[in-house]
XYZ file of C-alpha atoms in Angstrom:
343
model
C -79.619 -70.320 -66.766
C -79.588 -66.503 -66.484
C -83.317 -66.287 -65.736
C -82.965 -68.965 -63.103
C -79.995 -67.307 -61.420
C -81.773 -63.945 -61.471
C -84.165 -65.537 -58.977
C -81.189 -66.607 -56.872
C -79.681 -63.115 -56.950
C -82.985 -61.683 -55.730
C -83.349 -64.339 -53.042
C -79.877 -63.645 -51.659
C -80.240 -59.861 -51.797
C -83.670 -59.923 -50.126
C -82.667 -62.379 -47.402
C -79.420 -60.539 -46.692
C -81.234 -57.211 -46.383
C -83.929 -58.630 -44.117
C -81.347 -60.183 -41.781
C -78.824 -57.346 -41.832
C -76.342 -59.940 -43.066
C -72.619 -59.245 -42.857
C -70.377 -61.624 -44.769
C -69.950 -63.231 -48.173
C -71.769 -65.743 -50.355
C -70.761 -67.865 -53.334
C -72.830 -70.374 -55.305
C -71.546 -72.758 -57.968
C -73.983 -74.676 -60.172
C -72.618 -77.468 -62.347
C -69.052 -76.092 -61.912
C -70.026 -72.555 -62.978
C -69.892 -69.764 -60.401
C -73.290 -68.115 -60.728
C -73.240 -65.846 -57.679
C -70.585 -64.165 -55.564
C -71.698 -61.341 -53.284
C -70.576 -59.594 -50.100
C -72.414 -57.499 -47.532
C -71.657 -55.543 -44.394
C -68.347 -54.500 -42.907
C -65.093 -56.307 -42.232
C -63.968 -53.566 -39.843
C -66.764 -51.525 -38.321
C -64.444 -49.009 -36.645
C -62.597 -48.239 -39.883
C -65.672 -48.552 -42.108
C -64.017 -51.217 -44.322
C -66.561 -53.176 -46.348
C -66.583 -56.916 -46.835
C -65.807 -58.140 -50.361
C -65.869 -61.560 -51.979
C -62.093 -61.621 -51.425
C -62.346 -60.959 -47.691
C -60.945 -63.715 -45.485
C -63.362 -64.853 -42.776
C -63.008 -67.200 -39.839
C -64.679 -70.537 -40.575
C -64.613 -71.947 -37.020
C -65.241 -75.719 -37.046
C -65.287 -75.808 -40.837
C -61.556 -76.263 -40.220
C -62.211 -79.842 -39.087
C -62.686 -80.925 -42.699
C -59.159 -79.767 -43.509
C -57.815 -81.537 -40.414
C -59.544 -84.708 -41.589
C -58.103 -84.310 -45.090
C -54.587 -83.892 -43.675
C -55.097 -87.109 -41.719
C -56.317 -88.757 -44.902
C -53.149 -87.827 -46.786
C -51.084 -89.559 -44.100
C -53.365 -92.593 -44.345
C -52.867 -92.648 -48.115
C -49.109 -92.444 -47.516
C -49.253 -95.481 -45.252
C -47.816 -93.588 -42.278
C -51.125 -93.553 -40.390
C -54.137 -95.874 -40.179
C -57.706 -95.420 -39.005
C -57.302 -98.221 -36.464
C -54.070 -96.810 -35.000
C -54.454 -96.174 -31.281
C -54.032 -92.557 -30.245
C -51.826 -93.352 -27.237
C -49.401 -95.159 -29.535
C -49.158 -92.154 -31.844
C -48.347 -89.454 -29.285
C -45.377 -89.150 -26.948
C -47.133 -87.309 -24.127
C -49.237 -88.926 -21.386
C -53.000 -88.578 -21.803
C -54.530 -89.356 -18.414
C -58.207 -90.162 -18.635
C -58.056 -90.969 -22.358
C -58.872 -94.606 -23.048
C -56.113 -96.653 -24.643
C -58.785 -97.956 -27.027
C -59.335 -94.562 -28.726
C -58.300 -94.761 -32.388
C -57.664 -92.238 -35.128
C -60.937 -93.374 -36.682
C -62.847 -92.639 -33.479
C -61.441 -89.103 -33.391
C -62.298 -88.451 -37.035
C -65.918 -89.549 -36.553
C -66.579 -88.022 -33.104
C -67.096 -91.445 -31.542
C -64.081 -91.415 -29.195
C -65.946 -90.393 -26.037
C -62.977 -88.312 -24.849
C -63.533 -85.414 -22.470
C -64.288 -82.249 -24.456
C -63.074 -78.871 -23.224
C -65.706 -77.212 -25.439
C -68.629 -79.623 -25.170
C -71.391 -78.214 -27.343
C -73.929 -80.504 -25.666
C -73.263 -78.594 -22.430
C -72.011 -75.045 -22.956
C -75.001 -73.491 -24.728
C -74.256 -70.078 -26.233
C -70.670 -69.885 -27.587
C -70.790 -66.089 -27.353
C -70.376 -66.374 -23.587
C -67.934 -69.298 -23.398
C -64.616 -68.506 -21.719
C -61.554 -70.606 -22.421
C -59.982 -72.053 -19.253
C -56.555 -71.108 -20.639
C -55.689 -67.589 -21.772
C -56.281 -67.347 -25.547
C -52.780 -65.901 -26.038
C -51.270 -69.160 -24.739
C -52.978 -71.415 -27.297
C -50.522 -71.534 -30.191
C -50.541 -75.251 -31.039
C -52.188 -78.568 -30.058
C -49.797 -79.224 -27.161
C -50.874 -75.979 -25.511
C -54.410 -77.391 -25.183
C -53.315 -80.473 -23.204
C -54.312 -79.231 -19.721
C -57.851 -78.645 -21.034
C -58.044 -81.968 -22.881
C -57.468 -84.120 -19.794
C -59.354 -81.945 -17.315
C -62.362 -84.265 -16.928
C -63.621 -87.823 -17.312
C -64.429 -89.573 -20.571
C -68.056 -89.339 -21.686
C -68.394 -92.957 -22.846
C -66.423 -95.916 -24.099
C -64.798 -95.448 -27.526
C -67.150 -96.369 -30.354
C -70.281 -96.422 -28.193
C -71.992 -93.472 -29.889
C -71.553 -90.099 -31.590
C -70.757 -86.951 -29.606
C -69.321 -83.945 -31.407
C -65.902 -83.309 -29.873
C -63.684 -80.283 -30.320
C -61.191 -81.768 -27.888
C -61.097 -84.969 -29.898
C -59.988 -83.089 -33.004
C -57.262 -81.286 -31.051
C -56.001 -84.700 -29.917
C -56.110 -85.788 -33.551
C -54.030 -82.747 -34.498
C -51.511 -83.626 -31.803
C -51.133 -87.090 -33.325
C -50.832 -85.670 -36.850
C -47.978 -83.403 -35.771
C -46.010 -86.332 -34.372
C -46.683 -88.615 -37.328
C -45.820 -85.938 -39.902
C -42.882 -84.475 -37.975
C -44.007 -80.872 -38.464
C -46.378 -78.365 -36.926
C -50.095 -78.774 -37.509
C -50.273 -75.442 -39.340
C -47.422 -76.427 -41.685
C -49.119 -79.773 -42.344
C -52.388 -78.129 -43.412
C -50.512 -75.631 -45.578
C -48.495 -78.305 -47.378
C -51.017 -81.115 -47.727
C -54.343 -79.326 -48.085
C -54.106 -75.625 -48.900
C -51.412 -75.992 -51.582
C -53.023 -79.036 -53.167
C -56.343 -77.191 -53.382
C -54.942 -73.856 -54.569
C -56.314 -72.096 -51.477
C -53.814 -69.251 -51.695
C -55.862 -66.768 -49.632
C -56.542 -69.083 -46.682
C -54.586 -69.921 -43.566
C -54.173 -69.720 -39.811
C -53.615 -66.099 -38.803
C -52.799 -64.766 -35.340
C -55.301 -62.239 -34.033
C -52.426 -59.952 -33.042
C -50.865 -60.150 -36.538
C -53.787 -60.234 -38.932
C -52.862 -59.784 -42.606
C -54.847 -57.601 -45.011
C -58.382 -58.509 -46.114
C -59.354 -60.282 -42.877
C -62.775 -59.626 -41.344
C -63.098 -58.981 -37.639
C -65.676 -61.173 -35.913
C -68.412 -59.296 -34.046
C -70.504 -60.340 -31.033
C -73.618 -58.578 -29.757
C -73.098 -57.128 -26.275
C -76.747 -57.053 -25.238
C -76.950 -53.260 -25.008
C -77.316 -52.761 -28.732
C -73.571 -52.629 -29.265
C -70.889 -54.977 -30.501
C -67.463 -56.222 -29.487
C -64.870 -58.115 -31.478
C -64.214 -61.792 -30.762
C -60.464 -61.352 -30.241
C -60.664 -62.315 -26.548
C -63.094 -65.214 -27.080
C -60.991 -67.516 -29.257
C -57.450 -68.933 -29.296
C -54.940 -66.417 -30.606
C -54.464 -68.701 -33.617
C -56.717 -71.485 -34.845
C -56.012 -75.172 -34.376
C -57.210 -78.635 -35.449
C -60.760 -78.073 -34.197
C -61.333 -74.638 -35.694
C -60.165 -71.127 -36.400
C -58.817 -71.078 -39.941
C -59.571 -68.081 -42.200
C -60.722 -68.498 -45.797
C -62.416 -66.706 -48.668
C -65.603 -68.068 -50.187
C -63.634 -68.639 -53.387
C -61.096 -70.790 -51.584
C -63.854 -72.916 -50.046
C -65.162 -73.477 -53.571
C -61.635 -74.540 -54.592
C -61.529 -76.915 -51.631
C -64.623 -78.783 -52.797
C -63.480 -78.841 -56.429
C -60.053 -80.202 -55.502
C -61.511 -82.788 -53.147
C -63.919 -84.175 -55.736
C -61.225 -84.034 -58.447
C -58.973 -86.308 -56.387
C -56.297 -83.690 -55.714
C -56.157 -84.399 -51.982
C -57.118 -87.997 -51.224
C -57.182 -91.256 -53.130
C -60.589 -91.988 -54.712
C -61.174 -94.889 -52.323
C -60.464 -92.867 -49.196
C -62.365 -89.812 -50.439
C -65.423 -91.985 -51.019
C -65.151 -93.532 -47.573
C -64.778 -90.145 -45.872
C -68.097 -89.032 -47.402
C -70.020 -92.097 -46.249
C -72.089 -92.178 -43.063
C -69.961 -93.285 -40.119
C -72.088 -92.153 -37.173
C -75.657 -90.996 -36.523
C -76.434 -87.862 -34.520
C -78.693 -88.787 -31.617
C -82.115 -87.145 -31.708
C -81.682 -85.994 -35.293
C -82.973 -88.757 -37.597
C -81.644 -87.208 -40.821
C -78.257 -86.087 -39.515
C -75.061 -88.139 -39.863
C -71.315 -87.673 -39.753
C -68.658 -89.037 -42.067
C -64.981 -88.267 -41.537
C -64.713 -84.501 -41.050
C -67.969 -83.805 -42.891
C -71.662 -83.702 -42.000
C -74.323 -85.527 -44.034
C -78.017 -84.663 -44.214
C -80.130 -87.465 -45.654
C -83.908 -87.153 -45.410
C -84.650 -89.438 -48.352
C -86.053 -86.580 -50.418
C -83.030 -86.491 -52.714
C -79.325 -87.257 -52.777
C -77.550 -86.865 -49.420
C -76.292 -83.340 -48.774
C -72.695 -83.082 -47.545
C -71.670 -79.964 -45.687
C -69.105 -78.405 -43.396
C -70.134 -75.935 -40.732
C -68.670 -73.767 -38.017
C -69.952 -71.547 -35.235
C -67.933 -69.465 -32.790
C -68.319 -66.130 -31.072
C -68.427 -63.713 -33.996
C -68.282 -66.464 -36.656
C -70.906 -68.469 -38.558
C -70.091 -70.570 -41.606
C -71.594 -73.324 -43.690
C -70.661 -74.719 -47.075
C -72.841 -77.323 -48.773
C -71.825 -79.775 -51.489
C -75.037 -80.740 -53.253
C -73.014 -82.833 -55.695
C -69.447 -82.969 -56.957
C -70.204 -79.887 -59.084
C -72.706 -77.760 -57.140
C -71.693 -75.886 -53.974
C -73.113 -73.120 -51.804
C -71.005 -71.248 -49.238
C -72.108 -68.594 -46.757
C -69.787 -67.109 -44.146
C -70.554 -64.309 -41.728
C -68.506 -62.280 -39.283
C -71.364 -62.409 -36.771
C -72.357 -65.316 -34.558
C -75.588 -66.352 -36.284
C -75.619 -64.392 -39.529
C -74.976 -67.264 -41.931
C -77.893 -69.524 -41.009
C -80.947 -67.886 -42.650
C -79.067 -67.290 -45.894
C -77.570 -70.761 -46.315
C -80.954 -72.352 -45.528
C -82.609 -70.233 -48.214
C -79.923 -71.038 -50.806
C -79.852 -74.777 -50.043
C -83.665 -74.925 -50.319
C -83.517 -73.052 -53.635
C -80.946 -75.487 -55.040
C -82.874 -78.544 -53.850
C -86.237 -77.278 -55.109
């Protein structure tokens, strides 16, 4: 094992150096942590280095936790996949089809208008929220953006990744659970998984050990992402986590600490195919890559201005997580690690 992981150490160090990587990496093989490394700076102005205990934004990786929170309510019998969204929220949703279900939202097949449509916007570094970031404290604050345009297609017609759809899901979860979305994730996911270092942190009240996100300015400089994202994360993205806590998330999920075995299995099955990508599928809150060359690879991923994150579950015992506090930093490293594990 040591000789094999020496190759992995070298691969990570070489790739990180070549890319100028800033962030953290953790790899678990057969339930044993074989690599945990950090590079670059959490705060460039103060010269504070990243460590393996630094908390990074994970952007849309948050959707997996939103899906798990929904799953706990389904296991409780207080929510169902075929429940209609409009019957689970108390606010009007003009332009949202009455046929949209919780299951559609979880699988990105709802067709609802998306305020952050990744098929349209292009580079997230230059996306500007139509509402001031300081006003976005909870799912209800997003409502003007969520109903600002027409539906893309009829519910269930196809897959289209939808940030707005997950915010609508979070709105429903708040009403079903009778608490704030952030409290729901804390109680039903973070505590059950032992993710004691993770959470939703306001940009104007960041706790210790949190990395700033950095965006290239085009003149060789950098800016932080504080004005690019909601002041606090929500159902579609923006949680902070350590690489160790992401490892705990996978372990707890596969150990049955969050969902019932039946529901956990269903969440990891293919529910929708990504158009134009023959090996890419979506389950419930999780991506699936299946090219027939080996077992399907399950992963969660996030990309925002100043954030890149991906964590791969190669099995119920082997995980690879890379998170960066730059917009594209994670991709070369996670590709190299995933290829090494699959080789």
